[in-house]
mmCIF file of C-alpha atoms in Angstrom:
data_model
loop_
_atom_site.group_PDB
_atom_site.id
_atom_site.type_symbol
_atom_site.label_atom_id
_atom_site.label_comp_id
_atom_site.label_asym_id
_atom_site.label_seq_id
_atom_site.Cartn_x
_atom_site.Cartn_y
_atom_site.Cartn_z
ATOM 1 C CA MET A 1 -0.049 -0.100 0.028
ATOM 2 C CA ALA A 2 1.408 3.345 -1.066
ATOM 3 C CA ASP A 3 2.342 6.030 1.364
ATOM 4 C CA ARG A 4 -0.235 9.041 1.221
ATOM 5 C CA VAL A 5 1.686 12.518 1.383
ATOM 6 C CA HIS A 6 -0.410 15.398 2.936
ATOM 7 C CA PRO A 7 -0.069 18.702 1.765
ATOM 8 C CA MET A 8 1.547 21.350 4.253
ATOM 9 C CA SER A 9 -0.307 24.404 5.114
ATOM 10 C CA ALA A 10 1.437 27.749 4.264
ATOM 11 C CA SER A 11 3.210 29.471 7.022
ATOM 12 C CA PRO A 12 1.953 32.779 8.360
ATOM 13 C CA SER A 13 4.931 34.656 7.046
ATOM 14 C CA SER A 14 4.534 33.392 3.725
ATOM 15 C CA THR A 15 1.063 34.704 3.580
ATOM 16 C CA LEU A 16 2.044 38.211 4.387
ATOM 17 C CA PRO A 17 1.693 40.907 1.749
ATOM 18 C CA GLN A 18 4.916 41.979 0.044
ATOM 19 C CA ASP A 19 4.632 45.454 0.771
ATOM 20 C CA HIS A 20 4.312 44.616 4.641
ATOM 21 C CA VAL A 21 7.319 42.522 4.471
ATOM 22 C CA ALA A 22 9.370 45.348 2.994
ATOM 23 C CA ALA A 23 8.152 47.875 5.454
ATOM 24 C CA THR A 24 9.080 45.347 8.329
ATOM 25 C CA GLU A 25 12.571 44.847 7.113
ATOM 26 C CA THR A 26 13.344 48.818 6.863
ATOM 27 C CA THR A 27 11.457 50.229 9.624
ATOM 28 C CA PRO A 28 13.431 50.593 13.022
ATOM 29 C CA LEU A 29 12.099 48.844 16.036
ATOM 30 C CA HIS A 30 12.170 52.135 18.010
ATOM 31 C CA PRO A 31 11.391 55.122 15.737
ATOM 32 C CA SER A 32 12.551 58.662 16.708
ATOM 33 C CA PHE A 33 10.155 61.210 17.083
ATOM 34 C CA ARG A 34 12.677 64.119 16.601
ATOM 35 C CA ARG A 35 13.447 63.964 13.016
ATOM 36 C CA THR A 36 14.677 66.938 11.066
ATOM 37 C CA PRO A 37 11.955 68.388 9.043
ATOM 38 C CA PRO A 38 12.238 68.130 5.320
ATOM 39 C CA PRO A 39 13.635 71.419 3.627
ATOM 40 C CA PRO A 40 11.113 73.541 1.869
ATOM 41 C CA PRO A 41 10.666 72.723 -1.819
ATOM 42 C CA GLY A 42 13.287 74.586 -4.122
ATOM 43 C CA THR A 43 16.268 74.928 -1.479
ATOM 44 C CA TYR A 44 19.475 72.985 -1.255
ATOM 45 C CA ILE A 45 21.676 72.127 1.489
ATOM 46 C CA VAL A 46 25.431 72.126 1.058
ATOM 47 C CA GLN A 47 27.696 70.679 3.780
ATOM 48 C CA ILE A 48 31.307 72.010 3.587
ATOM 49 C CA PRO A 49 34.119 71.145 6.315
ATOM 50 C CA LYS A 50 34.799 73.836 8.979
ATOM 51 C CA ASP A 51 38.325 74.273 7.812
ATOM 52 C CA GLN A 52 37.627 75.177 4.448
ATOM 53 C CA VAL A 53 34.981 78.175 5.415
ATOM 54 C CA ILE A 54 36.170 81.657 4.475
ATOM 55 C CA ARG A 55 34.516 84.269 6.402
ATOM 56 C CA VAL A 56 34.379 87.746 4.446
ATOM 57 C CA PRO A 57 33.239 90.611 6.420
ATOM 58 C CA PRO A 58 30.613 92.720 4.896
ATOM 59 C CA PRO A 59 31.901 95.888 3.199
ATOM 60 C CA ASP A 60 30.736 98.445 5.729
ATOM 61 C CA ARG A 61 32.778 96.508 8.445
ATOM 62 C CA ALA A 62 35.739 95.659 6.536
ATOM 63 C CA ARG A 63 37.827 98.383 7.920
ATOM 64 C CA ARG A 64 37.017 97.603 11.636
ATOM 65 C CA TYR A 65 37.841 93.954 10.835
ATOM 66 C CA LYS A 66 41.159 94.979 9.573
ATOM 67 C CA LYS A 67 42.006 96.868 12.894
ATOM 68 C CA LEU A 68 41.023 94.138 14.951
ATOM 69 C CA ALA A 69 42.896 91.561 12.913
ATOM 70 C CA ALA A 70 45.909 93.787 13.009
ATOM 71 C CA ARG A 71 45.658 94.341 16.922
ATOM 72 C CA PRO A 72 47.307 91.075 17.995
ATOM 73 C CA VAL A 73 50.214 91.580 15.536
ATOM 74 C CA ARG A 74 51.074 95.051 17.082
ATOM 75 C CA ARG A 75 51.011 93.737 20.703
ATOM 76 C CA ARG A 76 53.294 91.181 19.712
ATOM 77 C CA ARG A 77 55.638 93.726 18.243
ATOM 78 C CA VAL A 78 55.238 96.145 21.337
ATOM 79 C CA ARG A 79 56.225 93.117 23.479
ATOM 80 C CA ARG A 80 59.139 92.199 21.376
ATOM 81 C CA ALA A 81 60.462 95.650 21.498
ATOM 82 C CA CYS A 82 60.005 96.068 25.311
ATOM 83 C CA CYS A 83 61.676 92.596 25.806
ATOM 84 C CA ALA A 84 64.662 93.698 23.830
ATOM 85 C CA LEU A 85 64.891 97.251 25.394
ATOM 86 C CA LEU A 86 64.920 95.505 28.791
ATOM 87 C CA GLY A 87 67.345 93.166 27.804
ATOM 88 C CA THR A 88 69.800 95.721 26.501
ATOM 89 C CA VAL A 89 69.494 97.876 29.807
ATOM 90 C CA LEU A 90 70.126 94.741 31.914
ATOM 91 C CA LEU A 91 73.370 94.011 29.784
ATOM 92 C CA LEU A 92 74.425 97.244 30.120
ATOM 93 C CA VAL A 93 74.099 97.390 33.888
ATOM 94 C CA LEU A 94 75.839 94.170 34.285
ATOM 95 C CA LEU A 95 78.793 95.327 32.002
ATOM 96 C CA ALA A 96 79.034 98.639 34.159
ATOM 97 C CA ALA A 97 78.927 96.712 37.427
ATOM 98 C CA ALA A 98 81.647 94.400 36.229
ATOM 99 C CA PHE A 99 83.689 97.323 35.005
ATOM 100 C CA VAL A 100 83.619 98.947 38.309
ATOM 101 C CA GLY A 101 84.259 95.538 40.018
ATOM 102 C CA VAL A 102 87.604 95.206 37.962
ATOM 103 C CA VAL A 103 88.639 98.626 38.535
ATOM 104 C CA TYR A 104 88.148 98.298 42.318
ATOM 105 C CA LEU A 105 90.065 95.276 42.471
ATOM 106 C CA VAL A 106 92.804 96.718 40.497
ATOM 107 C CA PHE A 107 93.338 100.105 41.966
ATOM 108 C CA ARG A 108 91.846 99.716 45.443
ATOM 109 C CA PRO A 109 90.694 103.241 45.833
ATOM 110 C CA ARG A 110 90.613 104.798 49.391
ATOM 111 C CA ALA A 111 89.487 108.240 50.787
ATOM 112 C CA PRO A 112 91.901 110.666 51.675
ATOM 113 C CA SER A 113 92.519 111.819 55.325
ATOM 114 C CA PHE A 114 92.916 115.406 56.620
ATOM 115 C CA SER A 115 94.178 116.974 59.694
ATOM 116 C CA VAL A 116 94.830 120.679 60.952
ATOM 117 C CA THR A 117 98.439 121.218 61.966
ATOM 118 C CA SER A 118 98.197 124.894 63.152
ATOM 119 C CA LEU A 119 95.722 127.930 63.519
ATOM 120 C CA SER A 120 96.727 131.587 63.379
ATOM 121 C CA ILE A 121 93.728 133.533 64.713
ATOM 122 C CA ARG A 122 93.435 137.257 64.785
ATOM 123 C CA GLY A 123 90.466 139.609 65.487
ATOM 124 C CA LEU A 124 88.909 137.418 68.288
ATOM 125 C CA ASP A 125 89.330 139.258 71.493
ATOM 126 C CA VAL A 126 87.168 137.567 74.296
ATOM 127 C CA LEU A 127 87.822 140.878 76.532
ATOM 128 C CA ALA A 128 85.956 143.047 74.077
ATOM 129 C CA PRO A 129 82.642 144.525 75.074
ATOM 130 C CA SER A 130 79.636 141.995 74.404
ATOM 131 C CA SER A 131 77.806 144.615 72.310
ATOM 132 C CA SER A 132 80.635 144.960 69.682
ATOM 133 C CA SER A 133 80.908 142.497 66.895
ATOM 134 C CA LEU A 134 84.027 140.625 65.767
ATOM 135 C CA SER A 135 85.785 140.027 62.496
ATOM 136 C CA PRO A 136 87.971 137.298 63.051
ATOM 137 C CA GLN A 137 90.634 135.964 60.591
ATOM 138 C CA ILE A 138 92.136 132.622 60.795
ATOM 139 C CA ASP A 139 94.974 131.030 58.856
ATOM 140 C CA ALA A 140 94.588 127.285 58.856
ATOM 141 C CA ALA A 141 97.313 124.923 57.933
ATOM 142 C CA VAL A 142 95.987 121.686 56.544
ATOM 143 C CA ARG A 143 97.602 118.330 55.964
ATOM 144 C CA ALA A 144 96.108 116.210 53.060
ATOM 145 C CA ASP A 145 97.383 112.759 53.154
ATOM 146 C CA ASN A 146 96.725 110.350 50.103
ATOM 147 C CA GLY A 147 99.284 107.649 51.323
ATOM 148 C CA ALA A 148 96.411 105.030 51.289
ATOM 149 C CA ASN A 149 96.195 104.966 47.603
ATOM 150 C CA LYS A 150 99.077 103.317 45.786
ATOM 151 C CA LYS A 151 97.658 103.698 42.141
ATOM 152 C CA ALA A 152 94.896 106.514 42.444
ATOM 153 C CA GLY A 153 95.410 109.987 42.639
ATOM 154 C CA ILE A 154 92.814 112.730 43.884
ATOM 155 C CA ASP A 155 91.982 115.727 41.921
ATOM 156 C CA TYR A 156 90.656 118.540 44.112
ATOM 157 C CA ARG A 157 88.212 120.707 42.272
ATOM 158 C CA ASP A 158 87.095 124.353 42.461
ATOM 159 C CA GLY A 159 84.398 125.200 44.916
ATOM 160 C CA GLY A 160 85.733 123.460 48.210
ATOM 161 C CA GLU A 161 85.002 125.276 51.631
ATOM 162 C CA VAL A 162 86.313 125.274 54.696
ATOM 163 C CA THR A 163 84.586 126.717 57.982
ATOM 164 C CA ILE A 164 85.463 127.008 61.699
ATOM 165 C CA SER A 165 82.994 127.216 64.513
ATOM 166 C CA TYR A 166 82.958 127.299 68.280
ATOM 167 C CA TYR A 167 80.335 125.060 69.958
ATOM 168 C CA GLY A 168 78.116 125.734 66.866
ATOM 169 C CA GLU A 169 78.853 129.479 66.727
ATOM 170 C CA HIS A 170 80.273 130.228 63.122
ATOM 171 C CA LEU A 171 83.719 131.954 63.287
ATOM 172 C CA ALA A 172 85.047 132.316 59.844
ATOM 173 C CA ALA A 173 85.112 130.561 56.431
ATOM 174 C CA GLY A 174 87.210 130.083 53.418
ATOM 175 C CA GLN A 175 88.090 128.323 50.179
ATOM 176 C CA TRP A 176 89.660 125.126 49.780
ATOM 177 C CA PRO A 177 92.354 125.291 47.055
ATOM 178 C CA ALA A 178 92.190 123.167 43.701
ATOM 179 C CA PHE A 179 95.132 120.873 42.918
ATOM 180 C CA TYR A 180 95.991 117.514 42.160
ATOM 181 C CA GLN A 181 97.336 114.997 44.567
ATOM 182 C CA ALA A 182 99.454 112.153 43.158
ATOM 183 C CA PRO A 183 99.157 108.429 44.762
ATOM 184 C CA ASN A 184 101.079 107.823 47.900
ATOM 185 C CA ASN A 185 101.452 111.626 48.392
ATOM 186 C CA VAL A 186 101.105 114.085 51.327
ATOM 187 C CA THR A 187 100.399 117.801 50.687
ATOM 188 C CA LEU A 188 100.460 120.612 53.071
ATOM 189 C CA PHE A 189 98.746 123.897 52.164
ATOM 190 C CA SER A 190 97.377 126.909 54.094
ATOM 191 C CA THR A 191 94.086 128.747 53.334
ATOM 192 C CA VAL A 192 92.798 132.168 54.971
ATOM 193 C CA LEU A 193 89.283 131.948 56.589
ATOM 194 C CA THR A 194 87.562 135.391 57.458
ATOM 195 C CA GLY A 195 84.432 135.890 59.526
ATOM 196 C CA LYS A 196 82.297 138.988 60.076
ATOM 197 C CA GLY A 197 79.516 139.998 62.740
ATOM 198 C CA VAL A 198 80.634 137.427 65.180
ATOM 199 C CA GLY A 199 79.004 137.830 68.609
ATOM 200 C CA PHE A 200 79.327 135.945 72.002
ATOM 201 C CA THR A 201 77.021 135.891 74.778
ATOM 202 C CA GLU A 202 78.201 136.730 78.489
ATOM 203 C CA ASP A 203 78.217 133.066 79.250
ATOM 204 C CA GLN A 204 80.208 132.126 76.047
ATOM 205 C CA ARG A 205 82.878 134.845 76.783
ATOM 206 C CA LYS A 206 83.391 133.566 80.414
ATOM 207 C CA ARG A 207 83.663 130.002 79.142
ATOM 208 C CA LEU A 208 85.944 130.987 76.241
ATOM 209 C CA ALA A 209 88.256 132.900 78.592
ATOM 210 C CA ALA A 210 88.416 130.110 81.108
ATOM 211 C CA GLU A 211 89.454 127.650 78.348
ATOM 212 C CA GLN A 212 91.868 129.766 76.848
ATOM 213 C CA ALA A 213 93.383 130.182 80.311
ATOM 214 C CA ALA A 214 93.685 126.390 80.590
ATOM 215 C CA GLY A 215 95.300 126.225 77.206
ATOM 216 C CA LYS A 216 92.274 123.884 75.743
ATOM 217 C CA VAL A 217 89.969 125.970 73.388
ATOM 218 C CA PRO A 218 87.920 123.518 71.292
ATOM 219 C CA LEU A 219 87.242 124.368 67.728
ATOM 220 C CA THR A 220 85.430 122.196 65.025
ATOM 221 C CA VAL A 221 86.885 122.526 61.461
ATOM 222 C CA GLU A 222 84.620 121.413 58.495
ATOM 223 C CA ALA A 223 85.248 120.949 54.894
ATOM 224 C CA THR A 224 83.345 120.051 51.694
ATOM 225 C CA VAL A 225 85.581 119.475 48.919
ATOM 226 C CA PRO A 226 84.505 118.186 45.555
ATOM 227 C CA VAL A 227 86.815 115.607 44.192
ATOM 228 C CA ARG A 228 87.477 113.278 41.314
ATOM 229 C CA VAL A 229 89.672 109.904 41.568
ATOM 230 C CA ARG A 230 91.985 109.610 38.649
ATOM 231 C CA PHE A 231 93.054 106.246 37.787
ATOM 232 C CA GLY A 232 96.007 106.458 35.425
ATOM 233 C CA LYS A 233 96.185 109.241 32.812
ATOM 234 C CA VAL A 234 92.700 108.746 31.080
ATOM 235 C CA LEU A 235 90.266 107.136 33.382
ATOM 236 C CA ARG A 236 88.370 109.314 35.856
ATOM 237 C CA THR A 237 85.184 109.279 38.144
ATOM 238 C CA TRP A 238 82.508 111.690 38.286
ATOM 239 C CA THR A 239 82.819 114.663 40.703
ATOM 240 C CA VAL A 240 81.632 113.761 44.211
ATOM 241 C CA ASP A 241 81.684 115.721 47.658
ATOM 242 C CA VAL A 242 83.906 114.593 50.328
ATOM 243 C CA LYS A 243 83.130 115.952 53.687
ATOM 244 C CA SER A 244 85.416 116.077 56.689
ATOM 245 C CA THR A 245 84.782 117.245 60.214
ATOM 246 C CA CYS A 246 87.753 117.624 62.529
ATOM 247 C CA GLN A 247 87.510 118.334 66.258
ATOM 248 C CA VAL A 248 90.508 120.771 67.152
ATOM 249 C CA THR A 249 91.879 122.069 70.283
ATOM 250 C CA VAL A 250 94.164 125.220 70.312
ATOM 251 C CA ASP A 251 96.045 126.462 73.219
ATOM 252 C CA LYS A 252 95.462 130.003 72.799
ATOM 253 C CA LEU A 253 93.660 132.768 70.692
ATOM 254 C CA ALA A 254 96.383 135.221 70.182
ATOM 255 C CA ASP A 255 98.093 136.726 66.856
ATOM 256 C CA LYS A 256 100.680 134.214 66.831
ATOM 257 C CA ALA A 257 100.237 130.597 65.397
ATOM 258 C CA ALA A 258 98.531 128.293 67.863
ATOM 259 C CA ALA A 259 99.420 124.713 68.204
ATOM 260 C CA ALA A 260 96.523 122.609 67.114
ATOM 261 C CA GLU A 261 95.712 119.230 68.667
ATOM 262 C CA ASN A 262 93.675 116.960 66.648
ATOM 263 C CA ARG A 263 91.057 115.093 68.502
ATOM 264 C CA GLY A 264 90.008 113.018 65.509
ATOM 265 C CA CYS A 265 88.591 113.559 61.890
ATOM 266 C CA ARG A 266 85.572 111.951 60.541
ATOM 267 C CA ILE A 267 85.487 111.581 56.658
ATOM 268 C CA LYS A 268 82.110 111.147 54.716
ATOM 269 C CA VAL A 269 82.034 110.126 51.148
ATOM 270 C CA ARG A 270 79.745 108.233 48.806
ATOM 271 C CA PRO A 271 80.376 104.749 48.038
ATOM 272 C CA LEU A 272 82.610 103.714 44.825
ATOM 273 C CA TRP A 273 79.708 102.844 42.787
ATOM 274 C CA TRP A 274 78.038 106.322 43.167
ATOM 275 C CA TRP A 275 81.182 107.812 41.432
ATOM 276 C CA TRP A 276 80.456 106.348 38.086
#
């Protein structure tokens, strides 16, 4: 007996319409509800890479655009110029400091020292009436010692002044002579100091008479001298003021020269770097 073949029924998928099958293959499982709306008819969308976009300002703002575009370039140029100027100034300062240091190490400059050897006082009579004014004249012998400098000379300029006072009371003033003092040299010179309208109180006259009787009259000799240090024949410094204050004691106030006892001199001078 032959086997009987029963026909199979078609599967449900095979019975679906063709359009429904195509829609199922292309439609996503989770459709998006934020789709970009389609462009209106007659328009085109052209996509260009960002690095190829060339922006051209409108004609009415082209001049302002050029100014704004050139501003960073100007700032860079100004910064470079300022940096170059600052570097040049610092280089010059370093070179000047190095030069001064070399000169100092080679010549070893020192300030000169001064002392008063004698004073000749006239016109200072303590026995005169207190109502009368005095006009003293003092001849001062001064010793300038440049022995501390072995390679540097001292050039004393015009305009130096020497004054003598008694407990702050100005007695006389004169000029410091201008001359050149060679290295390792001692120079003696004299200068004339004059005063006018000098007056003492009764207490000052009594004290001055007592000190003269004891042979110890204290006086203060001050000098302000513009000098320049000379290194060799060519190199010189700027002119600076050297101030000296000497405490001197004389044994008498007479027409003859009185022996002066120096109680110490103080020299005040600016540091070496100020001289350049």
